[in-house]
């Protein structure tokens, strides 16, 4: 299947944001228009919800409140940005999508995965990424990379055990859907990571070009 909806997943500091423009450039070099977006966020209202989610608070944030806000922002993003872009023939590259809700809220916080699945069906129905790059990295290396930034947001201040569950949650999802997932060894240099992305993308883009000739 043509991978027109690509999601990028992984833990903190794994290099998703660093590589996303590279992926866009690679796809555009084959003459395909591409939209880069992110979650939570991607529309003005969804970005407001992102702020609500990530800012530090004095009150306890109930994990289901967090989950529902993730999906509220996603619904807004899917309806106003992702579906229209795909319908206009663009490819969409999304920095995190619903797999993040399974990894962080499901595996990380221990919320009911059947409930998350029902939200997924309600919020985006048959729209799912056709290809997902999982940037896999030892969490201590990721934290050290992310730690070079000035501020940690609310979720980034969780315990290491939380992030280890998130990492294992992503790997569990990748093993369950090997056709959709491409696991990137994010411990390598930026150039080596880009080389891995090339190895995944070039054959697909070349085949697509041949199919369109
Ligand atoms: N979240 C959730 O809980 N549930 C959901 O459903 C969704 C999200 C959708 C915000 O996500 C938070 O929302 C996130 C999950 C949660 N929470 N946490 N914690 P985000 O994607 O905006 O935030 P993030 O994951 O924290 O992004 P990040 O830390 O910026 O990671 P990154 O984009 O993968 O990393 P980067 O910015 O590209 O790179 C980090 C640094 O490493 C930077 O200085 C780079 O220059 C450097 N870097 C990158 N690659 C390399 C290599 N290969 N070698 C050496 N250094 C490198």
CSV table of C-alpha atoms and ligand atoms in Angstrom, one decimal:
chain,number,residue,atom,x,y,z
A,1,UNK,CA,0.0,0.0,0.0
A,2,UNK,CA,1.3,3.5,-0.7
A,3,UNK,CA,2.4,5.0,2.6
A,4,UNK,CA,0.6,8.4,2.2
A,5,UNK,CA,0.0,8.8,5.9
A,6,UNK,CA,3.2,8.4,7.8
A,7,UNK,CA,3.5,8.6,11.6
A,8,UNK,CA,6.7,9.0,13.6
A,9,UNK,CA,6.9,7.6,17.1
A,10,UNK,CA,9.4,7.1,19.8
A,11,UNK,CA,10.5,8.2,23.2
A,12,UNK,CA,12.0,11.5,24.4
A,13,UNK,CA,15.0,12.8,22.6
A,14,UNK,CA,14.9,9.9,20.1
A,15,UNK,CA,15.3,12.3,17.1
A,16,UNK,CA,11.8,12.4,15.6
A,17,UNK,CA,11.7,16.2,15.1
A,18,UNK,CA,15.3,16.2,13.8
A,19,UNK,CA,14.5,13.6,11.1
A,20,UNK,CA,11.0,14.7,10.1
A,21,UNK,CA,12.2,17.4,7.7
A,22,UNK,CA,14.6,14.9,6.2
A,23,UNK,CA,11.8,12.5,5.5
A,24,UNK,CA,9.7,15.3,4.0
A,25,UNK,CA,12.6,16.4,1.7
A,26,UNK,CA,13.1,12.8,0.6
A,27,UNK,CA,9.4,12.3,-0.3
A,28,UNK,CA,9.3,15.7,-2.0
A,29,UNK,CA,12.3,14.8,-4.1
A,30,UNK,CA,10.0,12.3,-5.8
A,31,UNK,CA,7.6,15.1,-6.7
A,32,UNK,CA,5.1,14.4,-3.9
A,33,UNK,CA,3.6,17.2,-1.9
A,34,UNK,CA,3.9,16.7,1.8
A,35,UNK,CA,2.4,18.1,5.0
A,36,UNK,CA,4.3,17.9,8.2
A,37,UNK,CA,2.2,18.1,11.4
A,38,UNK,CA,2.3,16.9,15.0
A,39,UNK,CA,0.3,15.6,18.0
A,40,UNK,CA,-0.9,16.7,20.3
A,41,UNK,CA,-1.5,19.8,18.2
A,42,UNK,CA,-1.6,20.6,14.5
A,43,UNK,CA,-4.5,23.1,14.5
A,44,UNK,CA,-4.8,26.3,16.6
A,45,UNK,CA,-7.3,24.7,18.9
A,46,UNK,CA,-5.4,21.4,19.1
A,47,UNK,CA,-2.2,23.4,20.0
A,48,UNK,CA,-4.2,25.1,22.8
A,49,UNK,CA,-5.1,21.6,24.1
A,50,UNK,CA,-1.3,20.7,23.8
A,51,UNK,CA,-0.5,23.6,26.1
A,52,UNK,CA,-3.2,22.4,28.6
A,53,UNK,CA,-1.7,18.9,28.5
A,54,UNK,CA,2.0,19.7,28.8
A,55,UNK,CA,2.0,22.6,31.3
A,56,UNK,CA,3.0,22.0,34.9
A,57,UNK,CA,0.1,22.1,37.4
A,58,UNK,CA,-0.5,22.2,41.1
A,59,UNK,CA,-3.5,19.9,40.8
A,60,UNK,CA,-3.2,16.1,40.0
A,61,UNK,CA,-4.0,15.4,36.4
A,62,UNK,CA,-6.3,12.4,36.2
A,63,UNK,CA,-4.9,10.0,33.6
A,64,UNK,CA,-8.2,9.6,31.8
A,65,UNK,CA,-8.5,13.4,31.6
A,66,UNK,CA,-5.1,13.3,29.9
A,67,UNK,CA,-6.2,10.5,27.5
A,68,UNK,CA,-9.5,12.3,26.6
A,69,UNK,CA,-7.7,15.6,25.9
A,70,UNK,CA,-5.2,13.7,23.6
A,71,UNK,CA,-8.2,12.3,21.7
A,72,UNK,CA,-10.1,15.6,21.7
A,73,UNK,CA,-7.1,17.3,20.1
A,74,UNK,CA,-6.7,14.4,17.7
A,75,UNK,CA,-10.3,14.6,16.5
A,76,UNK,CA,-9.8,18.4,15.7
A,77,UNK,CA,-6.6,17.6,13.9
A,78,UNK,CA,-7.9,14.7,11.9
A,79,UNK,CA,-11.0,16.5,10.7
A,80,UNK,CA,-9.5,19.9,10.0
A,81,UNK,CA,-6.0,19.0,8.8
A,82,UNK,CA,-5.2,15.3,8.1
A,83,UNK,CA,-8.3,14.2,6.2
A,84,UNK,CA,-8.4,17.4,4.0
A,85,UNK,CA,-4.6,17.1,3.2
A,86,UNK,CA,-4.9,13.4,2.2
A,87,UNK,CA,-8.1,14.1,0.2
A,88,UNK,CA,-6.2,16.8,-1.8
A,89,UNK,CA,-3.5,14.3,-2.7
A,90,UNK,CA,-0.8,15.3,-0.2
A,91,UNK,CA,1.1,12.9,1.9
A,92,UNK,CA,1.0,13.6,5.6
A,93,UNK,CA,3.9,13.0,8.0
A,94,UNK,CA,2.7,13.2,11.6
A,95,UNK,CA,5.0,13.5,14.6
A,96,UNK,CA,3.1,11.1,16.9
A,97,UNK,CA,-0.4,9.8,16.5
A,98,UNK,CA,-2.7,7.2,18.3
A,99,UNK,CA,0.2,4.7,18.9
A,100,UNK,CA,1.5,7.4,21.3
A,101,UNK,CA,-1.8,7.2,23.3
A,102,UNK,CA,-1.4,3.4,23.6
A,103,UNK,CA,2.3,3.7,24.5
A,104,UNK,CA,2.0,6.6,27.0
A,105,UNK,CA,-1.5,6.4,28.4
A,106,UNK,CA,-2.0,2.6,27.9
A,107,UNK,CA,1.4,1.0,28.6
A,108,UNK,CA,2.9,4.0,30.6
A,109,UNK,CA,-0.1,4.9,32.8
A,110,UNK,CA,-1.8,1.5,32.7
A,111,UNK,CA,-5.1,2.7,31.3
A,112,UNK,CA,-7.5,0.2,29.7
A,113,UNK,CA,-6.4,-0.5,26.2
A,114,UNK,CA,-9.8,-1.7,25.1
A,115,UNK,CA,-11.1,1.7,26.0
A,116,UNK,CA,-8.3,3.4,24.0
A,117,UNK,CA,-9.2,1.2,21.1
A,118,UNK,CA,-12.8,2.3,21.3
A,119,UNK,CA,-11.7,6.0,21.4
A,120,UNK,CA,-9.5,5.3,18.4
A,121,UNK,CA,-12.4,3.9,16.4
A,122,UNK,CA,-14.7,6.7,17.4
A,123,UNK,CA,-12.2,9.5,16.7
A,124,UNK,CA,-10.6,8.5,13.4
A,125,UNK,CA,-12.5,5.4,12.2
A,126,UNK,CA,-10.8,3.8,9.3
A,127,UNK,CA,-8.1,6.5,9.0
A,128,UNK,CA,-4.8,5.0,10.3
A,129,UNK,CA,-1.1,5.6,9.4
A,130,UNK,CA,0.0,3.4,6.5
A,131,UNK,CA,3.6,3.5,7.7
A,132,UNK,CA,5.0,4.2,11.1
A,133,UNK,CA,8.7,4.9,11.9
A,134,UNK,CA,9.5,3.9,15.5
A,135,UNK,CA,12.7,5.7,16.6
A,136,UNK,CA,13.9,3.3,19.2
A,137,UNK,CA,16.4,4.4,21.8
A,138,UNK,CA,17.7,3.5,25.2
A,139,UNK,CA,15.7,5.9,27.5
A,140,UNK,CA,18.8,7.2,29.3
A,141,UNK,CA,20.4,8.3,26.1
A,142,UNK,CA,17.1,9.9,25.0
A,143,UNK,CA,16.8,11.7,28.3
A,144,UNK,CA,20.4,12.9,28.1
A,145,UNK,CA,19.7,14.3,24.6
A,146,UNK,CA,16.4,15.9,25.7
A,147,UNK,CA,18.1,17.2,28.9
A,148,UNK,CA,20.1,19.6,26.9
A,149,UNK,CA,16.9,21.6,26.5
A,150,UNK,CA,16.1,24.3,29.0
A,151,UNK,CA,12.7,23.0,30.3
A,152,UNK,CA,11.0,19.7,30.8
A,153,UNK,CA,7.3,19.6,30.3
A,154,UNK,CA,4.8,17.9,32.6
A,155,UNK,CA,5.0,14.5,31.0
A,156,UNK,CA,8.7,14.6,30.6
A,157,UNK,CA,9.1,14.8,34.4
A,158,UNK,CA,7.7,11.2,34.9
A,159,UNK,CA,9.9,8.5,36.4
A,160,UNK,CA,12.4,6.4,34.3
A,161,UNK,CA,10.2,3.3,34.9
A,162,UNK,CA,7.3,5.1,33.1
A,163,UNK,CA,9.5,5.8,30.1
A,164,UNK,CA,10.7,2.2,30.1
A,165,UNK,CA,7.1,1.0,30.0
A,166,UNK,CA,6.4,3.4,27.1
A,167,UNK,CA,9.4,2.1,25.2
A,168,UNK,CA,8.3,-1.5,25.7
A,169,UNK,CA,4.8,-0.5,24.7
A,170,UNK,CA,6.0,0.9,21.4
A,171,UNK,CA,8.1,-2.3,20.7
A,172,UNK,CA,5.0,-4.4,21.5
A,173,UNK,CA,2.9,-2.5,19.0
A,174,UNK,CA,5.7,-2.7,16.4
A,175,UNK,CA,5.9,-6.5,16.8
A,176,UNK,CA,2.1,-6.8,16.5
A,177,UNK,CA,2.1,-4.8,13.2
A,178,UNK,CA,5.3,-5.6,11.4
A,179,UNK,CA,3.9,-4.6,8.0
A,180,UNK,CA,3.2,-1.1,9.1
A,181,UNK,CA,6.1,-0.5,11.5
A,182,UNK,CA,9.7,0.3,10.5
A,183,UNK,CA,12.0,0.3,13.5
A,184,UNK,CA,14.8,2.9,13.3
A,185,UNK,CA,17.9,2.4,15.5
A,186,UNK,CA,18.0,5.9,16.9
A,187,UNK,CA,21.2,5.4,18.9
A,188,UNK,CA,23.2,5.9,15.7
A,189,UNK,CA,24.5,9.2,14.4
A,190,UNK,CA,22.0,11.6,12.6
A,191,UNK,CA,23.6,10.6,9.2
A,192,UNK,CA,23.3,6.9,10.0
A,193,UNK,CA,19.7,7.4,11.0
A,194,UNK,CA,19.0,9.2,7.7
A,195,UNK,CA,20.7,6.3,5.9
A,196,UNK,CA,18.3,3.8,7.6
A,197,UNK,CA,15.3,6.1,6.5
A,198,UNK,CA,16.6,6.1,2.9
A,199,UNK,CA,16.7,2.3,2.9
A,200,UNK,CA,13.1,2.2,4.0
A,201,UNK,CA,11.8,5.0,1.8
A,202,UNK,CA,13.7,4.8,-1.5
A,203,UNK,CA,12.3,1.4,-2.7
A,204,UNK,CA,8.8,2.5,-1.9
A,205,UNK,CA,9.1,5.8,-3.6
A,206,UNK,CA,10.8,4.3,-6.6
A,207,UNK,CA,8.1,1.7,-7.0
A,208,UNK,CA,5.4,4.4,-6.7
A,209,UNK,CA,7.2,6.4,-9.4
A,210,UNK,CA,7.3,3.3,-11.7
A,211,UNK,CA,3.7,2.6,-11.1
A,212,UNK,CA,2.8,6.1,-12.1
A,213,UNK,CA,4.8,6.1,-15.4
B,1,LIG,N1,1.9,12.2,24.2
B,1,LIG,C1,1.1,11.3,24.9
B,1,LIG,O1,1.3,11.1,26.0
B,1,LIG,N2,0.0,10.7,24.2
B,1,LIG,C2,-0.3,11.0,23.0
B,1,LIG,O2,-1.3,10.5,22.4
B,1,LIG,C3,0.5,11.9,22.2
B,1,LIG,C4,1.6,12.5,22.9
B,1,LIG,C5,0.2,12.2,20.8
B,1,LIG,C6,4.8,15.7,23.6
B,1,LIG,O3,5.3,15.0,22.5
B,1,LIG,C7,4.4,14.7,24.7
B,1,LIG,O4,3.1,14.2,24.4
B,1,LIG,C8,5.3,13.5,24.7
B,1,LIG,C9,4.4,12.3,24.5
B,1,LIG,C10,3.0,12.9,24.8
B,1,LIG,N3,5.8,13.5,26.0
B,1,LIG,N4,6.7,13.3,26.6
B,1,LIG,N5,7.4,13.1,27.5
B,1,LIG,P1,6.4,15.6,21.6
B,1,LIG,O5,6.6,14.7,20.5
B,1,LIG,O6,6.2,17.0,21.2
B,1,LIG,O7,7.7,15.6,22.6
B,1,LIG,P2,8.9,14.8,22.8
B,1,LIG,O8,8.8,13.4,22.4
B,1,LIG,O9,9.2,15.1,24.2
B,1,LIG,O10,9.9,15.3,21.7
B,1,LIG,P3,11.4,15.4,21.8
B,1,LIG,O11,11.9,15.2,23.2
B,1,LIG,O12,11.8,16.7,21.2
B,1,LIG,O13,11.9,14.2,21.0
B,1,LIG,P4,12.4,14.1,19.5
B,1,LIG,O14,11.6,15.0,18.6
B,1,LIG,O15,12.3,12.7,19.2
B,1,LIG,O16,13.9,14.5,19.6
B,1,LIG,P5,14.6,15.8,18.8
B,1,LIG,O17,14.1,17.1,19.3
B,1,LIG,O18,14.7,15.5,17.3
B,1,LIG,O19,16.1,15.5,19.3
B,1,LIG,C11,16.4,15.8,20.7
B,1,LIG,C12,17.9,16.2,20.8
B,1,LIG,O20,18.8,15.2,20.3
B,1,LIG,C13,18.2,17.4,19.9
B,1,LIG,O21,19.2,18.2,20.5
B,1,LIG,C14,18.9,16.8,18.6
B,1,LIG,O22,19.8,17.6,18.0
B,1,LIG,C15,19.6,15.6,19.2
B,1,LIG,N6,19.6,14.4,18.3
B,1,LIG,C16,18.6,14.0,17.5
B,1,LIG,N7,19.1,12.9,16.8
B,1,LIG,C17,20.3,12.6,17.3
B,1,LIG,C18,21.3,11.6,17.0
B,1,LIG,N8,21.0,10.6,16.1
B,1,LIG,N9,22.4,11.6,17.6
B,1,LIG,C19,22.7,12.5,18.5
B,1,LIG,N10,21.9,13.5,18.9
B,1,LIG,C20,20.7,13.6,18.2
